[in-house]
Amino acid sequence: MLDTLPPAARTPERRLLDRRRAGTAALLVLPFLILYLLFLIYPTLRVVQLSFTNADLTGAGAWVGLQNYTRLLRDPTFWTALLNTVLFILLTAVPNTVVGLVLALLVVRLNRLKNVVLALFFLPFVLPVSVVTNVWNWVLDANFGLVNTLTGSTVAWFQDPVWALPAVALVTIWWTVGFNVLLFIAGLQGIPAEIYEAASLDGAAGQRLFWSITWPNLWPVTSLILLLQLIAQFKIFDQIYLLTQGGPFDKTLVLLLYSYREGFQQQHGGYSSTIGVVLMLVIALVTAVQARLTRRGSV
Amino acid sequence: MTTTTRPGGTATGTRPAPTLATRLRRAPGVAVTVLTVLLALLWVFPLYWAAITSFKPEQETIANPPTLWPQTFDVSAYTYIFQNSPIVRWYLNSVFTSGAITVLVLLLSVLCAFALSQLQFRGRTWLYWLVMAGFMLPFQASIIPLFILVNRLGLVNDNLGLILPQLAAPIAVVIYKQFFDQIPRDLGDAARIDGAGELRVLFSIFLPLNWSITVSLAIVTFIAAWNNFLWPFIVMNDTSKLTIPVGITQVQSAYGVAYAKTMASAMAAAVPMVIAYLLFQRRVTEGVMATSGLK
């Protein structure tokens, strides 16, 4: 319509209209853009700059070059935090995806009960993290908790060096698996029935249908879920802080918690920023690798 | 969408091909259904357990064997926390800040997305890439400079300091842009020829056409803002200024070993979200799928 006018027809009036429209565009974009630049882009650039300083929590500090980075490499606590983060991801990302898929396969076959059952699995996901941790602190309480009362166990789950991290992982799966169930159900329902029809005409059934049709067709959703899990678990903080505070003996200390400790409790803004930069790089790397894999897998 | 379609439920449609759902349903029968329902009940049992604990007198919470239903139904844990903690203040703080975040996120996003989708201006592509890049930037990684900035602006312990950083989220912009891109350009141009301004085109044509995604986004944004922990935890220090999810973690230690009271405060913080979810279940799931990038 308007766009099909030849360039020759751009009268002064038309040009005025264009300019006014550009002005309107700026007015529409600026409120978001200013906040976005100020509160997301600027802190991201600044964290890189701070990582080369010995700044405190007010931002005042001197340039120290790579000192924070060399310290990081020789800091056993950093490696503990990195190792714990990776362990936590192993304990959550894959189990959470697998449990999500199994539950989705169970839920999707239901008829009238489907919405109710899905709601029950999804419900924990809408709760604030502190509610989740309060509830589980009570259920897994060493002395009067339901689990220990029923099983006779005396393990203090969140204070036990061996059990603390798996216990937090269990709580995390309970809290968030509904999200995966939901995405898997959407993925399962998106597979056209005709494919199953064709396959069963060819004599495929049971497990064979799952591995040759459901699984490959579900791969884009699966990889999306894995990516979201990976990114979320690298940023793990809330549950750990509330349930174990990183203890016992740093057994549940993760990267973001270490960054928080260094920054807000030790006033080491510069060193804390260095951990932040590492976190950011890892997440960017994961996103990039995953984007690559997904593109290849889904075509 | 998952909650509305029921594939194969009535098998007399035009297409007799059985879906995955019907196929799975036929195979293993009632036993799996029962198992699934039991599993779902087991899944929410911790919530049930927390809820009934909050209605027990303190000495019954540690009874052995545990009681599945309060022998003495007691609301004193609730009256105690409402009288002895600023829980009402925290509620109001949460309602106000989450409400403001929801309204502002949607307003700013819809304006920006409309311009990105429908208006020609210099730097448009560049801006879109900048917004997309935001997905890869975890604000948690730059929490120190964010805190330093908010502190310099004098907004620590201030609702503005809580709200403003949460508005810098690119997700709603991208979702709105995708929806606006699907609307034929002629629709807007027709209105423009009739003399409508861009804001008029946006608010009387484009936005009403996307009303359902707006509602879904509003609910999901509200829940996320209500549940946000890390930023409110860092930026608010005054006990009276906390949001409810942060607040309930602060008083817990003051009770000592008082399970009923701890569970009562957890339930008080959970109830608004549970109600919101049960009322708007379909909107929540639609919003979750949109924001996860699946739709």
Short mmCIF file of C-alpha atoms in Angstrom, two decimals, chain B:
data_model
loop_
_atom_site.label_atom_id
_atom_site.label_comp_id
_atom_site.label_asym_id
_atom_site.label_seq_id
_atom_site.Cartn_x
_atom_site.Cartn_y
_atom_site.Cartn_z
CA MET B 1 -2.89 -25.88 23.97
CA THR B 2 -2.37 -28.62 26.49
CA THR B 3 -5.24 -27.83 28.74
CA THR B 4 -7.88 -27.31 26.10
CA THR B 5 -7.33 -29.93 23.45
CA ARG B 6 -8.22 -33.46 24.28
CA PRO B 7 -6.97 -35.47 21.37
CA GLY B 8 -8.85 -38.63 20.68
CA GLY B 9 -11.27 -38.05 23.54
CA THR B 10 -14.20 -38.25 21.20
CA ALA B 11 -13.16 -40.61 18.50
CA THR B 12 -15.81 -39.63 15.98
CA GLY B 13 -13.91 -36.71 14.45
CA THR B 14 -13.07 -36.37 10.80
CA ARG B 15 -9.63 -37.88 11.33
CA PRO B 16 -9.69 -41.39 12.79
CA ALA B 17 -5.90 -41.61 13.21
CA PRO B 18 -5.26 -42.28 16.91
CA THR B 19 -3.00 -39.76 18.59
CA LEU B 20 -0.14 -40.57 20.88
CA ALA B 21 -2.40 -39.95 23.84
CA THR B 22 -5.02 -42.50 22.79
CA ARG B 23 -2.35 -44.97 21.85
CA LEU B 24 -0.71 -44.69 25.25
CA ARG B 25 -4.07 -44.84 26.96
CA ARG B 26 -5.09 -48.05 25.25
CA ALA B 27 -1.95 -49.93 26.06
CA PRO B 28 -1.35 -50.43 29.80
CA GLY B 29 -4.78 -49.70 31.19
CA VAL B 30 -6.13 -48.72 34.56
CA ALA B 31 -3.13 -49.69 36.65
CA VAL B 32 -0.93 -46.96 35.16
CA THR B 33 -3.69 -44.40 35.59
CA VAL B 34 -4.01 -45.25 39.27
CA LEU B 35 -0.25 -45.13 39.65
CA THR B 36 -0.11 -41.71 37.97
CA VAL B 37 -2.77 -40.29 40.25
CA LEU B 38 -1.06 -41.72 43.35
CA LEU B 39 2.23 -40.23 42.21
CA ALA B 40 0.59 -36.82 41.75
CA LEU B 41 -0.92 -37.00 45.24
CA LEU B 42 2.46 -38.00 46.66
CA TRP B 43 3.95 -35.02 44.81
CA VAL B 44 1.74 -32.49 46.57
CA PHE B 45 1.85 -34.29 49.89
CA PRO B 46 4.64 -32.06 51.32
CA LEU B 47 2.34 -29.08 50.72
CA TYR B 48 -0.54 -30.84 52.43
CA TRP B 49 1.77 -31.75 55.29
CA ALA B 50 2.92 -28.13 55.66
CA ALA B 51 -0.67 -26.90 55.51
CA ILE B 52 -2.00 -29.20 58.22
CA THR B 53 1.03 -28.60 60.41
CA SER B 54 0.15 -24.90 60.41
CA PHE B 55 -3.22 -25.78 61.96
CA LYS B 56 -1.80 -27.91 64.77
CA PRO B 57 -0.89 -26.68 68.23
CA GLU B 58 2.91 -26.65 68.60
CA GLN B 59 3.09 -29.76 70.79
CA GLU B 60 1.11 -31.79 68.24
CA THR B 61 3.47 -30.90 65.37
CA ILE B 62 6.13 -33.15 66.88
CA ALA B 63 3.78 -35.96 67.91
CA ASN B 64 4.98 -39.46 67.16
CA PRO B 65 3.37 -41.10 65.25
CA PRO B 66 2.53 -37.97 63.20
CA THR B 67 -1.14 -37.10 62.86
CA LEU B 68 -2.50 -36.88 59.32
CA TRP B 69 -5.20 -34.48 60.45
CA PRO B 70 -4.95 -32.02 63.36
CA GLN B 71 -6.43 -33.63 66.50
CA THR B 72 -6.94 -30.15 67.82
CA PHE B 73 -7.66 -27.69 65.06
CA ASP B 74 -5.77 -24.57 66.03
CA VAL B 75 -5.39 -21.26 64.20
CA SER B 76 -3.23 -19.66 66.86
CA ALA B 77 -0.10 -19.98 64.67
CA TYR B 78 -1.79 -17.65 62.19
CA THR B 79 -3.03 -15.16 64.75
CA TYR B 80 0.46 -15.18 66.25
CA ILE B 81 2.30 -14.40 63.01
CA PHE B 82 -0.23 -11.76 61.98
CA GLN B 83 0.14 -10.04 65.35
CA ASN B 84 3.86 -10.49 65.91
CA SER B 85 5.45 -9.98 62.52
CA PRO B 86 5.06 -7.29 59.83
CA ILE B 87 3.52 -9.91 57.57
CA VAL B 88 0.68 -7.59 56.52
CA ARG B 89 3.23 -4.95 55.57
CA TRP B 90 5.13 -7.53 53.51
CA TYR B 91 1.90 -8.52 51.76
CA LEU B 92 1.20 -4.91 50.86
CA ASN B 93 4.80 -4.38 49.71
CA SER B 94 4.55 -7.48 47.51
CA VAL B 95 1.17 -6.51 46.09
CA PHE B 96 2.31 -2.98 45.31
CA THR B 97 5.72 -3.77 43.82
CA SER B 98 4.57 -6.84 41.86
CA GLY B 99 1.58 -4.91 40.54
CA ALA B 100 3.73 -1.97 39.49
CA ILE B 101 6.28 -4.27 37.84
CA THR B 102 3.56 -6.09 35.91
CA VAL B 103 1.90 -2.93 34.60
CA LEU B 104 5.18 -1.24 33.70
CA VAL B 105 6.78 -4.30 32.09
CA LEU B 106 3.77 -4.76 29.85
CA LEU B 107 3.47 -1.07 28.98
CA LEU B 108 7.16 -0.52 28.19
CA SER B 109 7.39 -3.79 26.28
CA VAL B 110 4.31 -3.23 24.20
CA LEU B 111 5.48 0.25 23.16
CA CYS B 112 8.98 -0.93 22.27
CA ALA B 113 7.77 -4.07 20.50
CA PHE B 114 5.23 -2.12 18.45
CA ALA B 115 7.94 0.24 17.20
CA LEU B 116 10.27 -2.69 16.47
CA SER B 117 7.59 -4.55 14.58
CA GLN B 118 5.61 -1.84 12.78
CA LEU B 119 7.68 1.32 12.40
CA GLN B 120 10.61 1.95 10.10
CA PHE B 121 13.39 3.78 11.85
CA ARG B 122 17.15 3.86 11.78
CA GLY B 123 18.84 1.40 14.12
CA ARG B 124 15.83 -0.89 14.26
CA THR B 125 17.70 -4.10 13.45
CA TRP B 126 20.53 -3.08 15.74
CA LEU B 127 18.09 -2.49 18.58
CA TYR B 128 16.43 -5.85 18.03
CA TRP B 129 19.76 -7.63 18.29
CA LEU B 130 20.54 -5.71 21.44
CA VAL B 131 17.26 -6.88 22.97
CA MET B 132 17.91 -10.47 21.88
CA ALA B 133 21.39 -10.32 23.40
CA GLY B 134 19.74 -9.66 26.76
CA PHE B 135 18.67 -13.30 26.88
CA MET B 136 22.25 -14.36 27.26
CA LEU B 137 23.03 -11.85 30.00
CA PRO B 138 22.21 -13.20 33.45
CA PHE B 139 21.61 -10.24 35.78
CA GLN B 140 22.84 -12.46 38.64
CA ALA B 141 26.36 -12.33 37.20
CA SER B 142 26.45 -8.55 37.44
CA ILE B 143 24.68 -8.22 40.76
CA ILE B 144 27.59 -6.27 42.30
CA PRO B 145 27.63 -3.41 39.75
CA LEU B 146 23.83 -3.41 39.77
CA PHE B 147 23.85 -2.97 43.52
CA ILE B 148 26.55 -0.27 43.29
CA LEU B 149 24.47 1.57 40.68
CA VAL B 150 21.22 1.36 42.63
CA ASN B 151 23.09 2.44 45.75
CA ARG B 152 24.58 5.48 43.94
CA LEU B 153 21.10 6.42 42.76
CA GLY B 154 20.07 6.38 46.42
CA LEU B 155 17.51 3.65 45.77
CA VAL B 156 18.60 0.98 48.24
CA ASN B 157 15.71 0.30 50.62
CA ASP B 158 13.45 2.08 48.16
CA ASN B 159 10.62 0.55 46.18
CA LEU B 160 11.95 2.19 43.02
CA GLY B 161 15.26 0.40 43.54
CA LEU B 162 13.32 -2.85 43.78
CA ILE B 163 11.12 -2.18 40.75
CA LEU B 164 13.30 -0.48 38.12
CA PRO B 165 15.89 -3.24 37.55
CA GLN B 166 13.10 -5.75 37.08
CA LEU B 167 11.77 -3.71 34.16
CA ALA B 168 14.89 -4.33 32.09
CA ALA B 169 13.67 -7.74 30.96
CA PRO B 170 13.70 -8.35 27.20
CA ILE B 171 11.35 -11.33 27.18
CA ALA B 172 8.02 -9.51 26.88
CA VAL B 173 9.40 -7.27 24.12
CA VAL B 174 10.38 -10.29 22.05
CA ILE B 175 7.06 -12.05 22.59
CA TYR B 176 5.03 -8.96 21.69
CA LYS B 177 7.16 -8.35 18.61
CA GLN B 178 6.55 -11.90 17.41
CA PHE B 179 2.81 -11.45 17.86
CA PHE B 180 2.75 -8.02 16.19
CA ASP B 181 4.77 -9.33 13.24
CA GLN B 182 1.90 -11.67 12.44
CA ILE B 183 -0.60 -8.86 12.03
CA PRO B 184 -0.95 -7.71 8.40
CA ARG B 185 0.56 -4.27 7.82
CA ASP B 186 -2.52 -3.18 5.86
CA LEU B 187 -4.54 -3.22 9.05
CA GLY B 188 -2.43 -0.49 10.62
CA ASP B 189 -2.04 1.42 7.37
CA ALA B 190 -5.79 1.57 6.87
CA ALA B 191 -6.19 3.21 10.25
CA ARG B 192 -3.30 5.57 9.56
CA ILE B 193 -4.93 6.74 6.33
CA ASP B 194 -8.03 7.50 8.39
CA GLY B 195 -5.83 9.76 10.47
CA ALA B 196 -5.07 7.57 13.48
CA GLY B 197 -1.76 8.21 15.25
CA GLU B 198 0.64 5.41 16.06
CA LEU B 199 -0.47 5.16 19.68
CA ARG B 200 -4.05 4.91 18.52
CA VAL B 201 -3.10 2.16 16.07
CA LEU B 202 -1.31 0.30 18.85
CA PHE B 203 -3.91 0.58 21.56
CA SER B 204 -7.08 0.23 19.51
CA ILE B 205 -5.99 -2.32 16.91
CA PHE B 206 -2.79 -4.19 17.73
CA LEU B 207 -3.19 -4.62 21.46
CA PRO B 208 -6.83 -5.85 21.39
CA LEU B 209 -5.81 -8.42 18.78
CA ASN B 210 -3.28 -9.78 21.27
CA TRP B 211 -5.40 -9.53 24.35
CA SER B 212 -5.00 -13.16 25.38
CA ILE B 213 -1.19 -13.08 25.32
CA THR B 214 -1.31 -9.84 27.29
CA VAL B 215 -3.36 -11.50 30.01
CA SER B 216 -1.06 -14.53 30.07
CA LEU B 217 2.06 -12.35 30.20
CA ALA B 218 0.54 -10.22 32.95
CA ILE B 219 -0.11 -13.24 35.16
CA VAL B 220 3.25 -14.83 34.54
CA THR B 221 5.04 -11.50 35.13
CA PHE B 222 3.11 -10.95 38.33
CA ILE B 223 3.92 -14.42 39.67
CA ALA B 224 7.59 -14.03 38.75
CA ALA B 225 7.78 -10.61 40.41
CA TRP B 226 5.99 -11.88 43.51
CA ASN B 227 8.31 -14.88 43.76
CA ASN B 228 11.53 -13.03 42.99
CA PHE B 229 13.96 -13.63 45.81
CA LEU B 230 17.55 -12.60 45.06
CA TRP B 231 17.06 -8.96 44.10
CA PRO B 232 14.57 -7.96 46.84
CA PHE B 233 16.76 -9.85 49.30
CA ILE B 234 19.78 -7.76 48.29
CA VAL B 235 18.21 -4.35 47.80
CA MET B 236 15.88 -4.22 50.83
CA ASN B 237 17.37 -4.20 54.33
CA ASP B 238 14.62 -2.63 56.40
CA THR B 239 12.46 -5.38 57.86
CA SER B 240 9.34 -3.33 57.17
CA LYS B 241 10.22 -2.95 53.47
CA LEU B 242 10.69 -6.63 52.62
CA THR B 243 8.51 -8.51 50.20
CA ILE B 244 6.70 -11.51 51.61
CA PRO B 245 8.96 -14.28 50.19
CA VAL B 246 12.00 -12.58 51.74
CA GLY B 247 10.16 -11.57 54.89
CA ILE B 248 9.13 -15.05 55.94
CA THR B 249 12.77 -16.15 55.95
CA GLN B 250 13.75 -13.38 58.35
CA VAL B 251 11.37 -14.12 61.19
CA GLN B 252 11.70 -17.86 61.17
CA SER B 253 14.71 -17.83 63.47
CA ALA B 254 12.86 -15.56 65.89
CA TYR B 255 10.34 -18.35 66.53
CA GLY B 256 13.00 -20.84 67.53
CA VAL B 257 11.71 -24.36 67.01
CA ALA B 258 8.13 -23.45 66.20
CA TYR B 259 7.02 -25.55 63.29
CA ALA B 260 3.38 -24.51 63.25
CA LYS B 261 4.29 -20.83 63.08
CA THR B 262 6.95 -21.38 60.42
CA MET B 263 4.50 -23.37 58.33
CA ALA B 264 1.78 -20.78 58.88
CA SER B 265 4.02 -18.04 57.50
CA ALA B 266 4.94 -20.25 54.55
CA MET B 267 1.27 -20.93 53.85
CA ALA B 268 0.45 -17.23 54.11
CA ALA B 269 3.07 -16.49 51.45
CA ALA B 270 1.96 -19.41 49.27
CA VAL B 271 -1.79 -18.92 49.26
CA PRO B 272 -1.95 -15.93 46.84
CA MET B 273 0.12 -17.84 44.27
CA VAL B 274 -1.88 -21.04 44.67
CA ILE B 275 -5.13 -19.13 44.22
CA ALA B 276 -3.76 -17.19 41.24
CA TYR B 277 -2.65 -20.44 39.65
CA LEU B 278 -5.91 -22.30 40.26
CA LEU B 279 -7.97 -19.38 38.94
CA PHE B 280 -5.87 -18.71 35.86
CA GLN B 281 -4.42 -22.16 35.22
CA ARG B 282 -4.72 -21.97 31.44
CA ARG B 283 -3.29 -18.44 31.30
CA VAL B 284 -0.38 -19.44 33.50
CA THR B 285 0.52 -22.42 31.34
CA GLU B 286 0.17 -20.36 28.14
CA GLY B 287 2.34 -17.62 29.58
CA VAL B 288 4.94 -20.10 30.78
CA MET B 289 5.14 -21.66 27.35
CA ALA B 290 5.41 -18.27 25.64
CA THR B 291 8.16 -17.08 27.94
CA SER B 292 10.08 -20.35 27.70
CA GLY B 293 10.30 -19.89 23.94
CA LEU B 294 8.14 -22.86 23.07
CA LYS B 295 5.27 -20.94 21.50
#
